[in-house]
Tab-separated table of C-alpha atoms in Angstrom:
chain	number	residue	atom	x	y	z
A	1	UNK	CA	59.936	23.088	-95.009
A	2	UNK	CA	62.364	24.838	-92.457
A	3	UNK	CA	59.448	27.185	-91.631
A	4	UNK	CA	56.951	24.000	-90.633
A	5	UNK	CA	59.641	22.086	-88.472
A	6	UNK	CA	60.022	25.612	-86.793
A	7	UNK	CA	56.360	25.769	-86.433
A	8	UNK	CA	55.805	22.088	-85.020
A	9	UNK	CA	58.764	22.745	-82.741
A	10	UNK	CA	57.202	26.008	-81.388
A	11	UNK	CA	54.118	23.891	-81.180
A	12	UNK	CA	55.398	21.093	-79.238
A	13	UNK	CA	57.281	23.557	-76.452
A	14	UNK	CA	53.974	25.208	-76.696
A	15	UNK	CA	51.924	21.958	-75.448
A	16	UNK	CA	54.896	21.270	-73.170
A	17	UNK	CA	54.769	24.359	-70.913
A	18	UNK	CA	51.020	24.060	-70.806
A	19	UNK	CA	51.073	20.591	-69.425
A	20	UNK	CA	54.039	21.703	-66.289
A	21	UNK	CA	51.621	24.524	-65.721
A	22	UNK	CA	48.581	22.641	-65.648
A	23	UNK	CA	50.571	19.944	-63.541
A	24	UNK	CA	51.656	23.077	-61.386
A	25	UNK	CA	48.379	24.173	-60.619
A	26	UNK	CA	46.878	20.815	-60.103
A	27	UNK	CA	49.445	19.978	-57.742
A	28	UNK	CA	48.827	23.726	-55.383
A	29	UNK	CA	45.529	22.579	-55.498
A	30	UNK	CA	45.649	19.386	-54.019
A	31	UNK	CA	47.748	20.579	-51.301
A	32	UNK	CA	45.183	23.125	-49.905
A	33	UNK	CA	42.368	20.341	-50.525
A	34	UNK	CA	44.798	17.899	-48.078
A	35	UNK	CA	45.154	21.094	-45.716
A	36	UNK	CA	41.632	21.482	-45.476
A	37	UNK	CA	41.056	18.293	-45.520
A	38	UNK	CA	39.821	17.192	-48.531
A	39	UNK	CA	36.641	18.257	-50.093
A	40	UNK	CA	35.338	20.640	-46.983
A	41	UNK	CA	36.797	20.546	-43.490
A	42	UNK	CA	37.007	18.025	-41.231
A	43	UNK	CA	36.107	18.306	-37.947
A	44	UNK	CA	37.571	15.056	-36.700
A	45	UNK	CA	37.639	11.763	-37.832
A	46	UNK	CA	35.194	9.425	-36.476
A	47	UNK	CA	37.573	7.050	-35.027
A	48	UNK	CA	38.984	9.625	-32.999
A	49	UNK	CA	36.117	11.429	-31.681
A	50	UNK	CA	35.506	10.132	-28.403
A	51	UNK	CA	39.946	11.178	-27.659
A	52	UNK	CA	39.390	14.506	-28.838
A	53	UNK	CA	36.328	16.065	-27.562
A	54	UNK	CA	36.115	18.827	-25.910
A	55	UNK	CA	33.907	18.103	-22.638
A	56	UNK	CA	31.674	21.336	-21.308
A	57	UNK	CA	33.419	23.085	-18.292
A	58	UNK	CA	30.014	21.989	-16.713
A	59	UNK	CA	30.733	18.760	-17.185
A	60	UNK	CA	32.152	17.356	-13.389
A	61	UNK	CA	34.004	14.218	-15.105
A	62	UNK	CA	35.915	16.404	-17.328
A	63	UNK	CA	39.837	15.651	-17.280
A	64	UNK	CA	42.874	17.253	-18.138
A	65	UNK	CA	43.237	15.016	-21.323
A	66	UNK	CA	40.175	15.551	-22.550
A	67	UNK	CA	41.332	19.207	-23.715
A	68	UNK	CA	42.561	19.400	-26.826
A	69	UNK	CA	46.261	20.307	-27.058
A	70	UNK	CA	47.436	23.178	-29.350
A	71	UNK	CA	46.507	23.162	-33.008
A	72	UNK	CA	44.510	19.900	-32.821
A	73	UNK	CA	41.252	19.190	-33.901
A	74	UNK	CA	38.217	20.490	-31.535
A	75	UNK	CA	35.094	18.328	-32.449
A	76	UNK	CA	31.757	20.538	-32.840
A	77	UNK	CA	29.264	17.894	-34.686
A	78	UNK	CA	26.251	19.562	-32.918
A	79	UNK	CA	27.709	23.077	-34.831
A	80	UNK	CA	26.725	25.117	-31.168
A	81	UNK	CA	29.244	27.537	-29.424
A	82	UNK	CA	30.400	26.699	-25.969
A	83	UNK	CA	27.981	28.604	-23.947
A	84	UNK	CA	29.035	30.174	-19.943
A	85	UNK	CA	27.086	30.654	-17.412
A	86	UNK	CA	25.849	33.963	-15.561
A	87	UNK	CA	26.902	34.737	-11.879
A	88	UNK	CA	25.947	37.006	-9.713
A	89	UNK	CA	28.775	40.114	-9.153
A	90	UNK	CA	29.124	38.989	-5.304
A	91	UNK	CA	29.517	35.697	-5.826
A	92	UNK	CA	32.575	36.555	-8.319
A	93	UNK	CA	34.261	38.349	-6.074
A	94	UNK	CA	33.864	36.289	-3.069
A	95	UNK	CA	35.208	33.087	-5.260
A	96	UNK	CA	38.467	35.996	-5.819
A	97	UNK	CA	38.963	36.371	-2.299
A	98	UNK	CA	38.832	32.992	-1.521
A	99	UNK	CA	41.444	31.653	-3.839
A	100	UNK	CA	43.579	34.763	-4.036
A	101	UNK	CA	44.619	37.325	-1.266
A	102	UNK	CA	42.866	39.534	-4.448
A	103	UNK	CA	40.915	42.561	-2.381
A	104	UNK	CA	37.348	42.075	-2.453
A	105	UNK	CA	35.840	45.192	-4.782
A	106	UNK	CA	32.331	44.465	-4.316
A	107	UNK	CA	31.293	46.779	-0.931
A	108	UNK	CA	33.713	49.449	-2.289
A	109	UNK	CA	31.870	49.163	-6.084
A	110	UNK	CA	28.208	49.221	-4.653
A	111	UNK	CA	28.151	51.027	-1.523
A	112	UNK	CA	27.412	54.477	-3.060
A	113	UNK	CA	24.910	52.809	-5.021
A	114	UNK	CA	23.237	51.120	-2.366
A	115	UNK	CA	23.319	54.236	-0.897
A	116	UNK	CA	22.009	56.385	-3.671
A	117	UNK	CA	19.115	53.452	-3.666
A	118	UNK	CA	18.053	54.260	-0.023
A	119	UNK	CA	18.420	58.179	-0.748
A	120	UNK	CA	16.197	58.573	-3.762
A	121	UNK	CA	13.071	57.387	-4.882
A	122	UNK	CA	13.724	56.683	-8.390
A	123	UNK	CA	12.459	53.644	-10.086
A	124	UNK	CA	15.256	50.962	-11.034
A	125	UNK	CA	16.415	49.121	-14.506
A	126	UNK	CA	18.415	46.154	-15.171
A	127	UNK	CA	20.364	46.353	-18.396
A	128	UNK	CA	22.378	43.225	-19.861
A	129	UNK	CA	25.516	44.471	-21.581
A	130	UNK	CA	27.875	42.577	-23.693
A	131	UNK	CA	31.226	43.560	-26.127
A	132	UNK	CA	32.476	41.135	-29.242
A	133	UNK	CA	35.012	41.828	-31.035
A	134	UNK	CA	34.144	39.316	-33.938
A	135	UNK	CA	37.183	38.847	-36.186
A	136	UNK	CA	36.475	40.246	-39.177
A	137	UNK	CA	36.887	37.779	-41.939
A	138	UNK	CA	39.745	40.195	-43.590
A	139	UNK	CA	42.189	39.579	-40.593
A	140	UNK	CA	41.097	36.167	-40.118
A	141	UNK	CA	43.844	34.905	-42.240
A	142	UNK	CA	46.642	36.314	-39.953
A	143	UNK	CA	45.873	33.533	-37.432
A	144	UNK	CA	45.938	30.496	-39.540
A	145	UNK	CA	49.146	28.148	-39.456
A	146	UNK	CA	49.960	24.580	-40.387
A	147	UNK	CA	48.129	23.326	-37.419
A	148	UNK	CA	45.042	25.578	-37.907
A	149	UNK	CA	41.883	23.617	-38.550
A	150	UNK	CA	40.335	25.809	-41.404
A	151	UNK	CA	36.788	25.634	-40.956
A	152	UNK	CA	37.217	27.179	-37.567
A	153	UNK	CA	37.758	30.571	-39.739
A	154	UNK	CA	35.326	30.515	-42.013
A	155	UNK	CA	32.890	33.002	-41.674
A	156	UNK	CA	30.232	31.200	-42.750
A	157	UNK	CA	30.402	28.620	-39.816
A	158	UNK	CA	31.341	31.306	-37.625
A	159	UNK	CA	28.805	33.824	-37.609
A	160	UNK	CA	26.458	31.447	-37.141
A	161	UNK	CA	27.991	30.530	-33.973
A	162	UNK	CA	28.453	33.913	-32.688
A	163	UNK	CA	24.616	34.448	-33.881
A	164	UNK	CA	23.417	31.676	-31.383
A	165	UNK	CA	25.926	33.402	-28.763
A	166	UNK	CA	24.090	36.441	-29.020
A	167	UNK	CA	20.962	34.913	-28.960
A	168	UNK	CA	21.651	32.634	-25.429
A	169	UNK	CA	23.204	35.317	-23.933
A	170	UNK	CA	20.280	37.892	-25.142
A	171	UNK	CA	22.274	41.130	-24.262
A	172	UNK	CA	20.293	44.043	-24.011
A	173	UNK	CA	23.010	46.454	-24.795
A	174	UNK	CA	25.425	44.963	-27.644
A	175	UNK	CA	28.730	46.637	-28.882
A	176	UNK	CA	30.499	44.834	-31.859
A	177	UNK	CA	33.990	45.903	-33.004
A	178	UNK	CA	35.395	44.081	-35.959
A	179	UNK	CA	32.702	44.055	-38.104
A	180	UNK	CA	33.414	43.757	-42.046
A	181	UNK	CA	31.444	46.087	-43.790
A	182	UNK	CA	30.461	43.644	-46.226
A	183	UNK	CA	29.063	41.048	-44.168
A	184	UNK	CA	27.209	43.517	-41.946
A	185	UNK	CA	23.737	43.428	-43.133
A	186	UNK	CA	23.447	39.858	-43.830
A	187	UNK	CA	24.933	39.255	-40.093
A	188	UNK	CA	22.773	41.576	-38.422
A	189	UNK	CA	19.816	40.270	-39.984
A	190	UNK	CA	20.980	36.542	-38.813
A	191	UNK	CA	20.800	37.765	-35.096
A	192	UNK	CA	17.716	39.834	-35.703
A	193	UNK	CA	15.832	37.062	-37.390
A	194	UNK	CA	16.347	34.085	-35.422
A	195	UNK	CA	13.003	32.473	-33.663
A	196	UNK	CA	13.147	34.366	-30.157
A	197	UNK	CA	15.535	36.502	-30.659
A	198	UNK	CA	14.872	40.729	-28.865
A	199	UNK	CA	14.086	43.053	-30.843
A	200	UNK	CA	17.404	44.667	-32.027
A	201	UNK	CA	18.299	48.251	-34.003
A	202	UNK	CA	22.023	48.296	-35.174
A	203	UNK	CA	24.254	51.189	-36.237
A	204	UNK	CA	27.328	50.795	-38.411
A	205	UNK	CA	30.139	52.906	-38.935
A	206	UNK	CA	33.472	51.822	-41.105
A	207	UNK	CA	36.542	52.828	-40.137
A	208	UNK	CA	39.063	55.034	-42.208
A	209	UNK	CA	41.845	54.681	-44.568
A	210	UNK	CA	40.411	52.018	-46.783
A	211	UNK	CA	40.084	49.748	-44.191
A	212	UNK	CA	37.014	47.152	-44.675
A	213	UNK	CA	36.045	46.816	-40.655
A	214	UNK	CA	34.540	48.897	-38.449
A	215	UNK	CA	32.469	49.387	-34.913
A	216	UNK	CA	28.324	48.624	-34.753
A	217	UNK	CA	26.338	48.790	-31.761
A	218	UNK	CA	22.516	47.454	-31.013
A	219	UNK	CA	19.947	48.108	-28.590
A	220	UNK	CA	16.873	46.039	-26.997
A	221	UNK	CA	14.129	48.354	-28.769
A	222	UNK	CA	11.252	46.733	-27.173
A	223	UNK	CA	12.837	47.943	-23.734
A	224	UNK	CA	15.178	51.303	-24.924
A	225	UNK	CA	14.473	54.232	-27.478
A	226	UNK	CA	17.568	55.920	-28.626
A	227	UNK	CA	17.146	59.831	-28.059
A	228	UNK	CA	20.452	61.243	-30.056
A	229	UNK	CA	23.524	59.650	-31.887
A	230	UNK	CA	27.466	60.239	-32.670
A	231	UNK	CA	29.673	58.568	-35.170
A	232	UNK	CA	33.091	59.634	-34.489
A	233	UNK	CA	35.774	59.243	-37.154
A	234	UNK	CA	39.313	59.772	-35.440
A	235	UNK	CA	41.176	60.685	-38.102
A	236	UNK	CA	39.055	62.833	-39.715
A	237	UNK	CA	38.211	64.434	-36.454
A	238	UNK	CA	41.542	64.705	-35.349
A	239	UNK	CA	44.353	65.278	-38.114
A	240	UNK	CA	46.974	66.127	-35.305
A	241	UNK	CA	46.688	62.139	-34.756
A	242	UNK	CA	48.125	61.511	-38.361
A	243	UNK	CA	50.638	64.560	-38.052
A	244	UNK	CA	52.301	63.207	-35.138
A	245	UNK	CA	53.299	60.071	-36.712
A	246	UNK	CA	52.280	59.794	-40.108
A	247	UNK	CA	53.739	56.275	-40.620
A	248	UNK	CA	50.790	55.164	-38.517
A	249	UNK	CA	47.701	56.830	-40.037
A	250	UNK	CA	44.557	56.906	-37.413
A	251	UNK	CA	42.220	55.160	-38.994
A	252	UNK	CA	39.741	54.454	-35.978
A	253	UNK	CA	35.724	55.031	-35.696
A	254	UNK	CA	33.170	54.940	-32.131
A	255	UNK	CA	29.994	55.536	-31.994
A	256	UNK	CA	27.780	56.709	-28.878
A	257	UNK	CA	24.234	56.731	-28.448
A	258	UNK	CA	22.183	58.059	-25.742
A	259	UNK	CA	19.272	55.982	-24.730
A	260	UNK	CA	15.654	55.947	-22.515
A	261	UNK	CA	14.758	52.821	-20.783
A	262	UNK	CA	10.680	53.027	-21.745
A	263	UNK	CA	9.204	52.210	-18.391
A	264	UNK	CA	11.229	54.117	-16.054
A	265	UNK	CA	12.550	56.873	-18.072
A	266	UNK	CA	16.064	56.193	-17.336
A	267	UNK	CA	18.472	57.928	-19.779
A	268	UNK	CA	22.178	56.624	-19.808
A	269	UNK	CA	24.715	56.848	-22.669
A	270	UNK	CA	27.048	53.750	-24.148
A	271	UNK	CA	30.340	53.967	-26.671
A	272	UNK	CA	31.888	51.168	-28.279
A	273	UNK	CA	35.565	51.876	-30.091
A	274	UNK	CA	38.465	49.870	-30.947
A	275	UNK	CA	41.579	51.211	-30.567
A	276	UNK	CA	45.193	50.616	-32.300
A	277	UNK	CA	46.547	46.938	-32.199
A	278	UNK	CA	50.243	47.780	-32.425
A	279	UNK	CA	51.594	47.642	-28.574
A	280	UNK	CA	54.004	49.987	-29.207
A	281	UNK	CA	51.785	52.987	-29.637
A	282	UNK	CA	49.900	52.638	-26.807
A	283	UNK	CA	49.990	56.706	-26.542
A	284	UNK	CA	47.448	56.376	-29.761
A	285	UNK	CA	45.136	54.007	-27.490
A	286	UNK	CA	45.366	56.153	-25.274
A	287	UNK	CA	44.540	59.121	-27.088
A	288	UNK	CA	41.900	57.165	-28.773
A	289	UNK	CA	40.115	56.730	-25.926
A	290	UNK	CA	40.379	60.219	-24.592
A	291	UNK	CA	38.770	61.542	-27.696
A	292	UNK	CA	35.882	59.185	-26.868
A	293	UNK	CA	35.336	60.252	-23.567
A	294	UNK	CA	36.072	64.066	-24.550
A	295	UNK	CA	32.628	63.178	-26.883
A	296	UNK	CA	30.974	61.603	-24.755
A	297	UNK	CA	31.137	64.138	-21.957
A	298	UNK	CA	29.801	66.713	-24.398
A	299	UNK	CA	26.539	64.357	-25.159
A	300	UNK	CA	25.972	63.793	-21.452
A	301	UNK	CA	26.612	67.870	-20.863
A	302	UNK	CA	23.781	68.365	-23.287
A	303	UNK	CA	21.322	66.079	-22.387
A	304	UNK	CA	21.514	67.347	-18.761
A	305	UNK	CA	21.046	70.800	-19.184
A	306	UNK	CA	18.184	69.672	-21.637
A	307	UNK	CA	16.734	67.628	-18.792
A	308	UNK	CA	18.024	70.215	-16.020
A	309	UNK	CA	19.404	67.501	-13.992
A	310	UNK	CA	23.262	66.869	-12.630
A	311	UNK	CA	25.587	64.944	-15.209
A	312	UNK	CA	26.432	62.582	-12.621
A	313	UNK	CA	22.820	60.992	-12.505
A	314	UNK	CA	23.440	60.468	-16.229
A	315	UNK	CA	25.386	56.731	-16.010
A	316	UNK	CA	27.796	55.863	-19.194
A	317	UNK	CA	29.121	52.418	-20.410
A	318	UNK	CA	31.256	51.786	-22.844
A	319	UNK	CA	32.129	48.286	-24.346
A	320	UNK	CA	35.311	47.729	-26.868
A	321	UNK	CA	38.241	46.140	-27.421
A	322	UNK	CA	40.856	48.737	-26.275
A	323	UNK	CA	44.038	46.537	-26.910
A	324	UNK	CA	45.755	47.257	-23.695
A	325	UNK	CA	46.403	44.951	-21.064
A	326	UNK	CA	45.692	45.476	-17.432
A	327	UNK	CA	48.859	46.729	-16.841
A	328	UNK	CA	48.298	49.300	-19.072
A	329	UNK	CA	48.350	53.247	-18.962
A	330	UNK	CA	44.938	53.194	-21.465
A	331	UNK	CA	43.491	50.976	-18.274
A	332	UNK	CA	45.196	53.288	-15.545
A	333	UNK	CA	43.484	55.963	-17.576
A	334	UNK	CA	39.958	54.754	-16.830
A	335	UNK	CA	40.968	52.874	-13.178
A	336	UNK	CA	42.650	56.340	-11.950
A	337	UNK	CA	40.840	58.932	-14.000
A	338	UNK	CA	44.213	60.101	-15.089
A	339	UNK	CA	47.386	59.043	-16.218
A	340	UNK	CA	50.789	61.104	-15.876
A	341	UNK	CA	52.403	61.773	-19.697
A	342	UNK	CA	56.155	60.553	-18.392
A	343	UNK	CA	54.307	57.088	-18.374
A	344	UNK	CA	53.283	57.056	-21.620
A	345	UNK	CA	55.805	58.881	-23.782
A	346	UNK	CA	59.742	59.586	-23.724
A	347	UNK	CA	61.052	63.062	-23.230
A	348	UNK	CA	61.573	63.776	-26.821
A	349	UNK	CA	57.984	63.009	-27.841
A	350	UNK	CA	56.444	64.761	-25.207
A	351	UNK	CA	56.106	68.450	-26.518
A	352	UNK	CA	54.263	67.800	-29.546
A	353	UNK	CA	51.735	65.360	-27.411
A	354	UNK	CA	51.180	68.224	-25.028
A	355	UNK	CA	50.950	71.041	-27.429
A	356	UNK	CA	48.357	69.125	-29.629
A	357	UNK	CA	46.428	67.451	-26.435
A	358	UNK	CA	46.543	71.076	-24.686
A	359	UNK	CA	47.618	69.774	-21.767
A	360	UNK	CA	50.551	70.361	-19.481
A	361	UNK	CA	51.562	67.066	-17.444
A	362	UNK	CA	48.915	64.323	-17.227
A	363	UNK	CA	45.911	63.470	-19.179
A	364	UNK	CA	42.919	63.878	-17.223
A	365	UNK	CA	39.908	61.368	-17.888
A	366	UNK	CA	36.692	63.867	-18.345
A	367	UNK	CA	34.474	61.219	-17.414
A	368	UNK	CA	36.272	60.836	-14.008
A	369	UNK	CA	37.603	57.402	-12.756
A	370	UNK	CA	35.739	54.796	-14.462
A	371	UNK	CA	34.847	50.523	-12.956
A	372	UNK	CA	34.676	47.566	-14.849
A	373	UNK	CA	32.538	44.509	-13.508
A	374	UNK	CA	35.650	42.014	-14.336
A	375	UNK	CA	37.746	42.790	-11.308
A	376	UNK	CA	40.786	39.453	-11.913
A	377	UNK	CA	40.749	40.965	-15.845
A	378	UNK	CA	40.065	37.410	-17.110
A	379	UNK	CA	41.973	36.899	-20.457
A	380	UNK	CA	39.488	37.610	-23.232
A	381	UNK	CA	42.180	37.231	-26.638
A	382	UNK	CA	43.902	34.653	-26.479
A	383	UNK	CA	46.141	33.152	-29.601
A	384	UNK	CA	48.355	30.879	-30.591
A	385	UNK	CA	51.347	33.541	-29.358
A	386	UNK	CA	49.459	36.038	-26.766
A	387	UNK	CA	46.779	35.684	-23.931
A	388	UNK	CA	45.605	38.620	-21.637
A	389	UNK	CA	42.567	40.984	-21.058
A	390	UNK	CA	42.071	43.047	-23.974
A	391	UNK	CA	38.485	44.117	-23.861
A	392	UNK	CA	36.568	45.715	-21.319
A	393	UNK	CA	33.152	46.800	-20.414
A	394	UNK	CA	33.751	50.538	-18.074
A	395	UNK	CA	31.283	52.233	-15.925
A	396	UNK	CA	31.184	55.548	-14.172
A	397	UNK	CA	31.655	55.547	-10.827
A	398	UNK	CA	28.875	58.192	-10.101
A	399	UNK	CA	27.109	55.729	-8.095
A	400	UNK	CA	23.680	55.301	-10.489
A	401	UNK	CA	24.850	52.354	-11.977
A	402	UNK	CA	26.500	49.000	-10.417
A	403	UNK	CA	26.601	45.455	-12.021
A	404	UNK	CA	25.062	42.319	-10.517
A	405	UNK	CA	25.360	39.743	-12.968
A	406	UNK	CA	29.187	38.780	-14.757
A	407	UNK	CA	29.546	36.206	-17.634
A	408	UNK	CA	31.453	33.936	-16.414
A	409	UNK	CA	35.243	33.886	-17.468
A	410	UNK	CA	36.171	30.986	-20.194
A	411	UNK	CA	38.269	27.642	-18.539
A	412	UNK	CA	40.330	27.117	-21.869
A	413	UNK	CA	43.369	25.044	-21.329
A	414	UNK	CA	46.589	26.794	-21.393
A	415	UNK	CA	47.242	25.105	-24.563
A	416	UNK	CA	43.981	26.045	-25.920
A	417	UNK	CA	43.683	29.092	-28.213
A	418	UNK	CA	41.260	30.689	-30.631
A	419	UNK	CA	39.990	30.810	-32.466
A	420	UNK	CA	38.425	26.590	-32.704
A	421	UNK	CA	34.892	24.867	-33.143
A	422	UNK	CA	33.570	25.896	-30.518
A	423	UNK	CA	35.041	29.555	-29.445
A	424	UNK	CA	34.333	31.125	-33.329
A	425	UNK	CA	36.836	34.346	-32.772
A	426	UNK	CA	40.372	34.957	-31.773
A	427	UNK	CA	38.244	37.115	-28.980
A	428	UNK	CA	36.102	35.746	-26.080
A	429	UNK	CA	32.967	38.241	-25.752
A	430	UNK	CA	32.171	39.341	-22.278
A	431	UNK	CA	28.728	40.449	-21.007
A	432	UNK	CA	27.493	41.822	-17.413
A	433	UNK	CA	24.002	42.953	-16.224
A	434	UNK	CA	23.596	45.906	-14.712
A	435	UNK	CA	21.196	47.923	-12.046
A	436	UNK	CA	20.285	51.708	-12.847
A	437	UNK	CA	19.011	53.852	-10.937
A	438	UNK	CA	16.271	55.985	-13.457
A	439	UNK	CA	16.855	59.358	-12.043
A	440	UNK	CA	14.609	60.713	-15.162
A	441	UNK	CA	11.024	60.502	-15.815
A	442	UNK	CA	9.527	58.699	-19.116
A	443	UNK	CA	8.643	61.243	-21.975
């Protein structure tokens, strides 16, 4: 008898525990469904629609109140990305001058190509470039807070935003950085399947280390043949990067292609990386990006001597996000062509840089000093705790290659940040068309 009351009362704190821990669960539950919402996201309510929409930066009636503050709810009903406009290079840095005493960079930036123009005879290109880094679903989590309206990071409801992005601002030239792995073919074929979309050919390579992003970059094929490839793997490449501070393993992956525009024959080469996020290793940036351009001299050596023409009259781009600010000594890198080593590392640290780098007091850029078509660095990440320039688009400054076109820079309201319905990553992409001169013949 003793042994069934002990088995009913085992019984009954049996049932018991189950119920809390049902009641637990059911109760977690319901506060992520009230988070998000309730049954899927909310955009906004319908009551309060017409207060919190977010009015196109086209739009000449917009106000000031019409911008959504901070963590409230950006109304996207017609599920399309706010889409800027294209203007022309001169007209960009005209607008500079006349708001700013900012120097104008546009004779200095195009006089040796205008002059190269009048000098040669070679036929001419435009090329439409553009850099996205996407915000890989895996990371996405890292910018949601209380405020955060959740369907703004799904990917789901993202990439299809960033597809029609792609597809209105029809680069020809495309360098993504953040790209999951596992998302990458479905993605791809989103963009390369829409009704009027170019005819794209994408590349992939993961990065290191277990992580589950890497780089991709994608060409116009219709317009450009690719003629050689490199996948670069940093820390593979490069162990002395994971020796010099092994609590910070380089995990980091580029890829460079050369390509042939088909009509003219123009050859030029393009890169995309993204470099460390952690601001205080910028020497790693910076080193990141010197092993880049240390690769991508090489390519351009070879395909010069294989065409018997100077490197110079080879152009290179190269998109990413470098995650350095302007003020930066990966930026003074590509502005100056060098950058001195007492910038970018104390005393102490300096002797195993050098040693490893082969260098004795400043890193020299091999490419020489590189131009970007963004010349006020227009803030292109911009969250909830930061907002600054980030990613760039670089040129050489050889004087075969000089932009004419600029995406415009985003209007977002200083308490604005990504990303929200309508911007569907923490980053803003940028995207400039360029003219090259086709100092090759086709073949």
């Amino acid at each position: 008898m003793e042994k069934d009351d002990n088995l009913n009362e085992n019984n009954t704190n049996y049932l018991r525990n189950s119920l809390i821990g049902i009641a637990a669960i059911g109760a977690i539950g319901y506060s992520i469904y009230k988070m998000r919402g309730g049954g899927g996201v909310k955009i906004a309510d319908k009551k309060t629609t017409k207060k919190k929409v977010f009015k196109s930066r086209y739009h000449l009636d917009a106000k000031p109140n019409d911008v959504p503050k901070r963590g409230s709810i950006v109304t996207n009903e017609s599920k399309q990305p706010l889409l800027r406009k294209f203007m022309s290079y001169k007209d960009r840095c005209d607008a500079l001058c006349e708001d700013t005493s900012f120097s104008n960079p546009f004779d200095s930036n195009t006089s040796n190509f205008e002059s190269n123009l009048k000098n040669q005879s070679q036929a001419t290109f435009e090329c439409r470039v553009l850099t996205y880094n996407l915000l890989a679903p895996c990371y996405a989590v890292y910018h949601v807070n209380e405020q955060s309206n959740m369907k703004c990071f799904d990917w789901k409801y993202r990439s299809k935003l960033i597809q029609k992005e792609i597809q209105a601002y029809a680069p020809d030239i495309i360098g993504f950085q953040e790209m999951e792995s596992s998302k990458y073919k479905h993605f791809i074929s989103g963009i390369v399947n829409q009704e009027g979309s170019l005819d794209y050919k994408f590349t992939f390579i993961q990065k290191t280390m277990a992580k589950l992003d890497g780089v991709s970059v994608g060409y116009n094929s219709s317009r450009f043949q690719l003629l050689q490839e490199k996948k670069i793997r940093t820390a593979k490449d490069y162990d002395f990067l994971v020796e010099m501070d092994e609590d910070e393993p380089n995990y980091h992956v580029s890829i460079i292609q050369t390509l042939q525009e088909k009509e003219t024959g123009g050859i030029f080469l393009h890169a995309t990386i993204h470099t460390y996020w952690n601001p205080k290793y910028e020497y790693m940036k910076l080193i990141q990006a010197h092993v880049l351009n240390k690769n991508i001299a090489m390519e351009r050596q070879k395909i010069a001597k294989l065409l018997n023409i100077p490197e110079d009259n080879i152009p290179i781009l190269i998109t990413g996000d470098f995650n350095s600010t302007p003020d930066s000594c990966s930026v003074a890198y590509y502005t100056k062509g060098r950058v001195m080593i007492d910038d970018v590392l104390p005393k102490k640290q300096q002797a195993k840089f050098l040693k490893f780098m082969d260098i004795e007091k400043e890193l020299v850029n091999p490419l020489g000093a590189c131009c970007q078509p963004f010349p006020d660095y227009p803030d292109t990440n911009v969250t909830k705790d930061f907002h600054s320039s980030l990613d760039y688009i670089w040129y050489t400054a050889g004087g075969n290659i000089s932009p004419i076109e600029v995406l415009e820079p985003a209007t977002l309201n200083e308490q604005e940040y990504l990303p929200n319905a309508l911007h569907p990553s923490d980053h803003l992409p940028m995207a400039a068309t360029f003219k090259v001169i086709a100092t090759t013949q086709p073949n």
